[in-house]
Amino acid sequence: MTRRQQDYGFFGPDSVTWKVWGYPTSIVLGFLRAVVIEELDPHLVASVDQSGQVKQRPRLRYDRTMQYFATVKFGDAESVLKASDTLVKIHSRAIGHDPVTGGTYDANDPASQLWIHLTAWHSILYTYEVFGPGKLTPAEESQYWEECARAAEFQTIDPADVPRSREGVRAYFAAYRPRLVGSEVAQDMMDFLLDSSTTVVPQRTPALLRFVFNAVVRRAVIATMPRWMRKLGATGQSGLTDRVAIALTRPVVRLVAASKLLEIWALRLASPRTVPILEPVLRGTRPVDPVVREPAEARAAYGVVDPRTQYAELLAARAAQAGPAPYPFHHREELVPFPA
């Protein structure tokens, strides 16, 4: 039996977050775009490559990524705080050497977290615009980025570092671009993740359907990536292919969006772990207490320390131990996003 939500969490039905993240573009197109682009960060892809979990269990990792993001956006306050706390603890083990830059990666590092956070929020919005209803109103977009900053409070990110406008997000990506590297590892991981027949489609799906779905979705996702990014990732395709992929995908997405039953069916196929979180929202089920919570108030009520404080304590503990041990990633059956 699905646990009934205790409250609306930190966004709620009046939020633009629910409007955009609850649209079916997020289920496959938005999430695939985000996790593919993220691999251009050499620190992140070093963590992914050395853990080995993405290639060993691609569907499980994708499912968990969606589960985590759905929890933060649609879960009740207690569930969000527990997921946030778990994420910091799991990421505390993801420390190691980046062979491309010669530096050290740390999955809890606020700069790395901000890259993942903004890539996800931008990708979900952009695919909503390209394949869904189109652009938000100026007021809605302003609210969307304010809510993006609120969501950052559940990671080690300082909310003050989150841009509050599309122009600010563009400036952030322009400033971050020199850090991105199209290494062999990054290109290999991007190509692997773009294979939606491995990461998204259930194994029991007939081979022909898997082939067709992947052929269209892969090209639709690439069609949303800027040319310079495609070049780095070795994911080039023609403008004609872009237009055909978008033209084939858009009506299917809008058909799914027109039916809650179809959307729930698609969600069950792509991410079974997300269903208990998102299905009540799609069906309009009210929580026990239909209120939107404030992060500070909820943390005080549940006795949970904020992620930035947790990270500061982790850094202090590492310093006291004269540095971390070599990175030993051990798989655990916990809620953890794709990049870790």
Short mmCIF file of C-alpha atoms in Angstrom, two decimals:
data_model
loop_
_atom_site.label_atom_id
_atom_site.label_comp_id
_atom_site.label_asym_id
_atom_site.label_seq_id
_atom_site.Cartn_x
_atom_site.Cartn_y
_atom_site.Cartn_z
CA MET A 1 0.00 0.00 0.00
CA THR A 2 1.35 3.43 -0.99
CA ARG A 3 2.15 5.68 1.95
CA ARG A 4 -0.03 8.77 1.99
CA GLN A 5 1.88 12.04 1.77
CA GLN A 6 1.81 14.02 5.01
CA ASP A 7 2.02 17.44 3.33
CA TYR A 8 2.82 19.10 -0.01
CA GLY A 9 6.52 19.22 0.75
CA PHE A 10 8.35 22.34 -0.35
CA PHE A 11 6.56 23.23 -3.61
CA GLY A 12 2.96 22.14 -3.97
CA PRO A 13 0.24 22.38 -6.65
CA ASP A 14 0.57 26.15 -7.08
CA SER A 15 4.27 25.88 -7.92
CA VAL A 16 5.70 26.10 -11.41
CA THR A 17 7.94 23.20 -10.41
CA TRP A 18 4.93 20.86 -10.28
CA LYS A 19 3.71 22.20 -13.63
CA VAL A 20 7.02 21.64 -15.44
CA TRP A 21 8.51 18.63 -13.63
CA GLY A 22 5.10 16.92 -13.64
CA TYR A 23 4.86 17.10 -17.44
CA PRO A 24 5.79 13.85 -19.27
CA THR A 25 8.85 15.42 -20.95
CA SER A 26 10.65 15.01 -17.62
CA ILE A 27 10.18 11.23 -17.56
CA VAL A 28 12.63 10.49 -20.36
CA LEU A 29 13.72 13.45 -22.48
CA GLY A 30 14.55 15.91 -19.71
CA PHE A 31 16.31 13.40 -17.49
CA LEU A 32 18.29 11.86 -20.34
CA ARG A 33 19.42 15.28 -21.52
CA ALA A 34 20.57 16.18 -18.02
CA VAL A 35 22.52 13.01 -17.23
CA VAL A 36 24.15 12.99 -20.67
CA ILE A 37 25.34 16.60 -20.51
CA GLU A 38 26.58 16.21 -16.94
CA GLU A 39 29.26 13.78 -18.12
CA LEU A 40 31.24 16.62 -19.71
CA ASP A 41 32.37 17.67 -16.24
CA PRO A 42 35.66 15.74 -15.80
CA HIS A 43 35.28 15.46 -12.02
CA LEU A 44 31.79 14.04 -12.32
CA VAL A 45 32.59 11.56 -15.07
CA ALA A 46 35.65 10.37 -13.13
CA SER A 47 33.36 9.55 -10.21
CA VAL A 48 30.87 7.79 -12.49
CA ASP A 49 33.57 5.83 -14.33
CA GLN A 50 35.41 4.71 -11.20
CA SER A 51 32.26 3.64 -9.37
CA GLY A 52 31.24 1.49 -12.35
CA GLN A 53 27.62 1.36 -11.18
CA VAL A 54 26.04 3.22 -14.10
CA LYS A 55 27.20 0.68 -16.66
CA GLN A 56 26.60 -2.29 -14.41
CA ARG A 57 23.03 -1.31 -13.48
CA PRO A 58 21.89 1.40 -15.89
CA ARG A 59 18.13 1.00 -15.44
CA LEU A 60 18.38 0.82 -11.67
CA ARG A 61 20.57 3.91 -11.56
CA TYR A 62 18.25 5.83 -13.87
CA ASP A 63 15.26 4.75 -11.80
CA ARG A 64 16.93 5.93 -8.60
CA THR A 65 17.86 9.25 -10.15
CA MET A 66 14.25 9.90 -11.07
CA GLN A 67 13.12 8.70 -7.64
CA TYR A 68 15.42 11.15 -5.90
CA PHE A 69 14.44 14.16 -8.02
CA ALA A 70 10.75 13.26 -7.78
CA THR A 71 11.05 13.03 -4.00
CA VAL A 72 12.53 16.52 -3.74
CA LYS A 73 9.92 18.05 -6.04
CA PHE A 74 6.78 16.09 -5.08
CA GLY A 75 7.49 14.27 -1.82
CA ASP A 76 6.38 15.42 1.61
CA ALA A 77 8.81 17.33 3.83
CA GLU A 78 9.95 14.36 5.89
CA SER A 79 10.71 12.28 2.76
CA VAL A 80 12.67 15.13 1.18
CA LEU A 81 14.80 15.69 4.27
CA LYS A 82 15.55 11.98 4.60
CA ALA A 83 16.55 11.76 0.92
CA SER A 84 18.75 14.84 1.25
CA ASP A 85 20.46 13.46 4.35
CA THR A 86 21.06 10.11 2.64
CA LEU A 87 22.51 11.79 -0.43
CA VAL A 88 25.15 13.68 1.56
CA LYS A 89 26.16 10.50 3.40
CA ILE A 90 26.49 8.46 0.19
CA HIS A 91 28.37 11.22 -1.62
CA SER A 92 30.79 11.44 1.31
CA ARG A 93 32.33 8.19 0.00
CA ALA A 94 32.67 9.48 -3.57
CA ILE A 95 36.12 11.06 -3.37
CA GLY A 96 39.00 10.26 -5.66
CA HIS A 97 41.48 11.21 -8.36
CA ASP A 98 40.41 12.74 -11.68
CA PRO A 99 42.93 11.48 -14.28
CA VAL A 100 41.89 14.05 -16.90
CA THR A 101 42.61 17.22 -14.89
CA GLY A 102 44.92 15.67 -12.30
CA GLY A 103 42.69 17.02 -9.55
CA THR A 104 40.55 15.43 -6.87
CA TYR A 105 36.81 15.01 -7.16
CA ASP A 106 34.37 15.19 -4.30
CA ALA A 107 30.71 14.41 -5.07
CA ASN A 108 29.58 16.69 -2.23
CA ASP A 109 31.56 19.66 -3.53
CA PRO A 110 29.09 22.58 -3.89
CA ALA A 111 30.45 23.54 -7.34
CA SER A 112 29.91 20.00 -8.64
CA GLN A 113 26.48 19.87 -7.04
CA LEU A 114 25.50 23.20 -8.63
CA TRP A 115 26.51 21.92 -12.09
CA ILE A 116 24.29 18.85 -11.67
CA HIS A 117 21.46 20.89 -10.18
CA LEU A 118 21.32 23.56 -12.88
CA THR A 119 21.83 21.08 -15.71
CA ALA A 120 18.80 19.14 -14.46
CA TRP A 121 16.55 22.16 -13.91
CA HIS A 122 17.50 23.69 -17.25
CA SER A 123 17.09 20.40 -19.15
CA ILE A 124 13.66 19.72 -17.65
CA LEU A 125 12.49 23.22 -18.57
CA TYR A 126 14.03 23.21 -22.03
CA THR A 127 12.52 19.88 -23.07
CA TYR A 128 9.16 21.10 -21.67
CA GLU A 129 9.44 24.07 -24.04
CA VAL A 130 10.61 22.13 -27.11
CA PHE A 131 8.35 19.09 -26.88
CA GLY A 132 5.55 20.32 -24.62
CA PRO A 133 3.36 23.40 -24.21
CA GLY A 134 6.12 25.91 -25.01
CA LYS A 135 7.63 28.75 -23.02
CA LEU A 136 6.42 29.80 -19.60
CA THR A 137 5.17 33.32 -19.00
CA PRO A 138 7.83 35.73 -17.64
CA ALA A 139 6.23 35.54 -14.19
CA GLU A 140 6.19 31.73 -14.27
CA GLU A 141 9.80 31.53 -15.38
CA SER A 142 10.86 33.90 -12.61
CA GLN A 143 9.04 31.71 -10.11
CA TYR A 144 10.61 28.58 -11.62
CA TRP A 145 14.15 29.79 -10.97
CA GLU A 146 13.24 30.95 -7.47
CA GLU A 147 11.99 27.44 -6.82
CA CYS A 148 15.20 26.06 -8.34
CA ALA A 149 17.09 27.98 -5.64
CA ARG A 150 14.82 26.52 -2.98
CA ALA A 151 15.52 22.99 -4.22
CA ALA A 152 19.25 23.71 -3.95
CA GLU A 153 18.83 23.89 -0.17
CA PHE A 154 18.58 20.11 -0.12
CA GLN A 155 22.11 19.74 -1.48
CA THR A 156 25.41 21.30 -0.37
CA ILE A 157 24.80 24.29 -2.65
CA ASP A 158 24.53 27.83 -1.29
CA PRO A 159 21.14 29.04 -2.62
CA ALA A 160 22.72 32.46 -3.16
CA ASP A 161 24.82 30.91 -5.94
CA VAL A 162 21.77 29.80 -7.93
CA PRO A 163 20.85 32.15 -10.83
CA ARG A 164 17.34 33.58 -10.63
CA SER A 165 16.77 34.13 -14.38
CA ARG A 166 17.39 32.50 -17.76
CA GLU A 167 20.05 35.11 -18.45
CA GLY A 168 21.75 34.20 -15.21
CA VAL A 169 21.63 30.51 -16.06
CA ARG A 170 23.13 31.20 -19.49
CA ALA A 171 25.90 33.22 -17.86
CA TYR A 172 26.56 30.36 -15.45
CA PHE A 173 26.91 27.82 -18.28
CA ALA A 174 29.14 30.20 -20.27
CA ALA A 175 31.42 30.60 -17.25
CA TYR A 176 31.45 26.84 -16.59
CA ARG A 177 32.15 25.90 -20.20
CA PRO A 178 36.00 26.09 -19.94
CA ARG A 179 35.85 23.38 -17.25
CA LEU A 180 34.10 20.91 -19.55
CA VAL A 181 36.17 18.25 -21.33
CA GLY A 182 35.16 15.94 -24.15
CA SER A 183 37.46 13.14 -22.99
CA GLU A 184 37.22 9.59 -24.28
CA VAL A 185 35.62 8.56 -20.99
CA ALA A 186 33.04 11.36 -21.22
CA GLN A 187 32.18 10.58 -24.83
CA ASP A 188 31.87 6.88 -24.09
CA MET A 189 29.60 7.53 -21.10
CA MET A 190 27.44 10.00 -23.05
CA ASP A 191 27.00 7.49 -25.86
CA PHE A 192 26.10 4.78 -23.35
CA LEU A 193 23.51 6.94 -21.57
CA LEU A 194 21.93 8.03 -24.85
CA ASP A 195 21.01 4.40 -25.45
CA SER A 196 17.56 4.63 -23.90
CA SER A 197 16.91 0.97 -24.73
CA THR A 198 19.43 0.22 -21.96
CA THR A 199 18.76 3.03 -19.49
CA VAL A 200 14.98 3.49 -19.77
CA VAL A 201 13.13 0.77 -21.68
CA PRO A 202 12.23 -2.40 -19.72
CA GLN A 203 14.09 -5.51 -20.87
CA ARG A 204 10.83 -7.33 -21.62
CA THR A 205 9.95 -4.82 -24.37
CA PRO A 206 10.01 -6.36 -27.88
CA ALA A 207 13.29 -5.75 -29.70
CA LEU A 208 11.72 -3.80 -32.58
CA LEU A 209 9.96 -1.39 -30.21
CA ARG A 210 13.18 -0.92 -28.24
CA PHE A 211 15.05 -0.13 -31.44
CA VAL A 212 12.50 2.40 -32.70
CA PHE A 213 12.10 4.08 -29.32
CA ASN A 214 15.85 4.48 -28.88
CA ALA A 215 16.40 5.68 -32.46
CA VAL A 216 13.91 8.52 -32.01
CA VAL A 217 14.62 9.46 -28.38
CA ARG A 218 18.39 9.51 -28.84
CA ARG A 219 18.08 11.93 -31.75
CA ALA A 220 15.45 14.02 -29.99
CA VAL A 221 17.73 14.51 -26.98
CA ILE A 222 20.73 15.39 -29.15
CA ALA A 223 18.52 17.87 -31.03
CA THR A 224 18.22 19.92 -27.82
CA MET A 225 21.98 20.16 -27.27
CA PRO A 226 23.99 23.15 -28.56
CA ARG A 227 26.44 22.48 -31.39
CA TRP A 228 29.56 23.11 -29.32
CA MET A 229 28.37 20.59 -26.74
CA ARG A 230 27.65 17.96 -29.39
CA LYS A 231 31.19 18.44 -30.69
CA LEU A 232 32.69 17.89 -27.25
CA GLY A 233 30.56 14.80 -26.73
CA ALA A 234 31.01 13.41 -30.25
CA THR A 235 27.23 13.34 -30.65
CA GLY A 236 26.83 15.28 -33.87
CA GLN A 237 23.81 15.06 -36.15
CA SER A 238 22.38 17.17 -38.95
CA GLY A 239 19.85 19.96 -38.63
CA LEU A 240 17.43 17.90 -40.74
CA THR A 241 17.71 15.02 -38.28
CA ASP A 242 17.02 17.49 -35.46
CA ARG A 243 13.83 18.69 -37.08
CA VAL A 244 12.58 15.19 -37.92
CA ALA A 245 13.28 13.89 -34.38
CA ILE A 246 11.45 16.82 -32.81
CA ALA A 247 8.54 16.49 -35.24
CA LEU A 248 8.16 12.79 -34.46
CA THR A 249 8.52 13.16 -30.70
CA ARG A 250 6.41 16.23 -29.94
CA PRO A 251 2.97 14.77 -30.82
CA VAL A 252 3.67 11.60 -28.84
CA VAL A 253 4.61 13.61 -25.76
CA ARG A 254 1.51 15.77 -26.07
CA LEU A 255 -0.66 12.69 -26.50
CA VAL A 256 0.71 11.23 -23.27
CA ALA A 257 0.23 14.58 -21.51
CA ALA A 258 -3.44 14.62 -22.50
CA SER A 259 -4.15 11.47 -20.49
CA LYS A 260 -3.21 10.93 -16.84
CA LEU A 261 -3.61 7.18 -17.36
CA LEU A 262 -1.11 7.23 -20.23
CA GLU A 263 1.30 9.35 -18.21
CA ILE A 264 1.13 6.99 -15.24
CA TRP A 265 1.60 4.02 -17.61
CA ALA A 266 4.70 5.67 -19.12
CA LEU A 267 6.02 6.43 -15.65
CA ARG A 268 5.58 2.80 -14.58
CA LEU A 269 7.64 1.68 -17.57
CA ALA A 270 10.43 4.26 -17.19
CA SER A 271 10.73 4.52 -13.41
CA PRO A 272 8.75 2.15 -11.18
CA ARG A 273 10.32 3.65 -8.04
CA THR A 274 8.93 7.06 -8.91
CA VAL A 275 5.32 5.89 -9.22
CA PRO A 276 4.43 5.99 -5.49
CA ILE A 277 5.69 9.58 -5.33
CA LEU A 278 4.27 11.04 -8.53
CA GLU A 279 1.07 9.05 -9.10
CA PRO A 280 -0.80 10.68 -6.17
CA VAL A 281 0.16 14.09 -7.56
CA LEU A 282 -1.02 13.22 -11.06
CA ARG A 283 -4.30 11.92 -9.64
CA GLY A 284 -4.80 14.99 -7.47
CA THR A 285 -4.70 13.11 -4.16
CA ARG A 286 -4.53 15.50 -1.22
CA PRO A 287 -2.00 14.88 1.55
CA VAL A 288 -2.95 14.54 5.22
CA ASP A 289 -2.13 18.21 5.80
CA PRO A 290 -2.34 20.18 2.49
CA VAL A 291 0.32 22.78 3.31
CA VAL A 292 3.66 23.76 1.74
CA ARG A 293 6.52 23.68 4.23
CA GLU A 294 9.52 25.95 4.71
CA PRO A 295 12.93 24.20 4.75
CA ALA A 296 14.20 25.73 8.00
CA GLU A 297 10.93 25.06 9.82
CA ALA A 298 10.80 21.45 8.60
CA ARG A 299 14.42 20.77 9.58
CA ALA A 300 13.73 22.05 13.08
CA ALA A 301 10.61 19.90 13.34
CA TYR A 302 12.36 16.71 12.21
CA GLY A 303 15.78 17.39 13.75
CA VAL A 304 17.69 17.23 10.47
CA VAL A 305 20.90 19.17 9.86
CA ASP A 306 21.13 21.08 6.57
CA PRO A 307 23.50 19.65 3.91
CA ARG A 308 25.96 22.55 4.00
CA THR A 309 26.49 22.07 7.72
CA GLN A 310 26.85 18.32 7.20
CA TYR A 311 29.46 18.91 4.51
CA ALA A 312 31.42 21.35 6.68
CA GLU A 313 31.51 18.71 9.41
CA LEU A 314 32.70 16.08 6.91
CA LEU A 315 35.52 18.35 5.73
CA ALA A 316 36.57 19.00 9.32
CA ALA A 317 36.59 15.27 10.04
CA ARG A 318 38.70 14.57 6.96
CA ALA A 319 41.18 17.27 7.91
CA ALA A 320 41.49 15.74 11.37
CA GLN A 321 42.25 12.36 9.78
CA ALA A 322 44.92 13.90 7.52
CA GLY A 323 43.01 13.23 4.29
CA PRO A 324 40.59 10.65 2.92
CA ALA A 325 41.43 7.06 2.05
CA PRO A 326 41.42 6.02 -1.64
CA TYR A 327 37.94 6.00 -3.09
CA PRO A 328 36.19 2.70 -2.20
CA PHE A 329 32.76 2.80 -3.79
CA HIS A 330 30.60 0.01 -2.40
CA HIS A 331 27.18 -0.45 -3.94
CA ARG A 332 24.28 -0.12 -1.51
CA GLU A 333 20.54 -0.38 -2.02
CA GLU A 334 19.89 3.25 -1.12
CA LEU A 335 18.32 6.23 -2.80
CA VAL A 336 21.13 7.82 -4.77
CA PRO A 337 21.23 9.94 -7.94
CA PHE A 338 22.80 8.74 -11.17
CA PRO A 339 26.05 10.77 -11.01
CA ALA A 340 27.33 9.24 -7.76
#
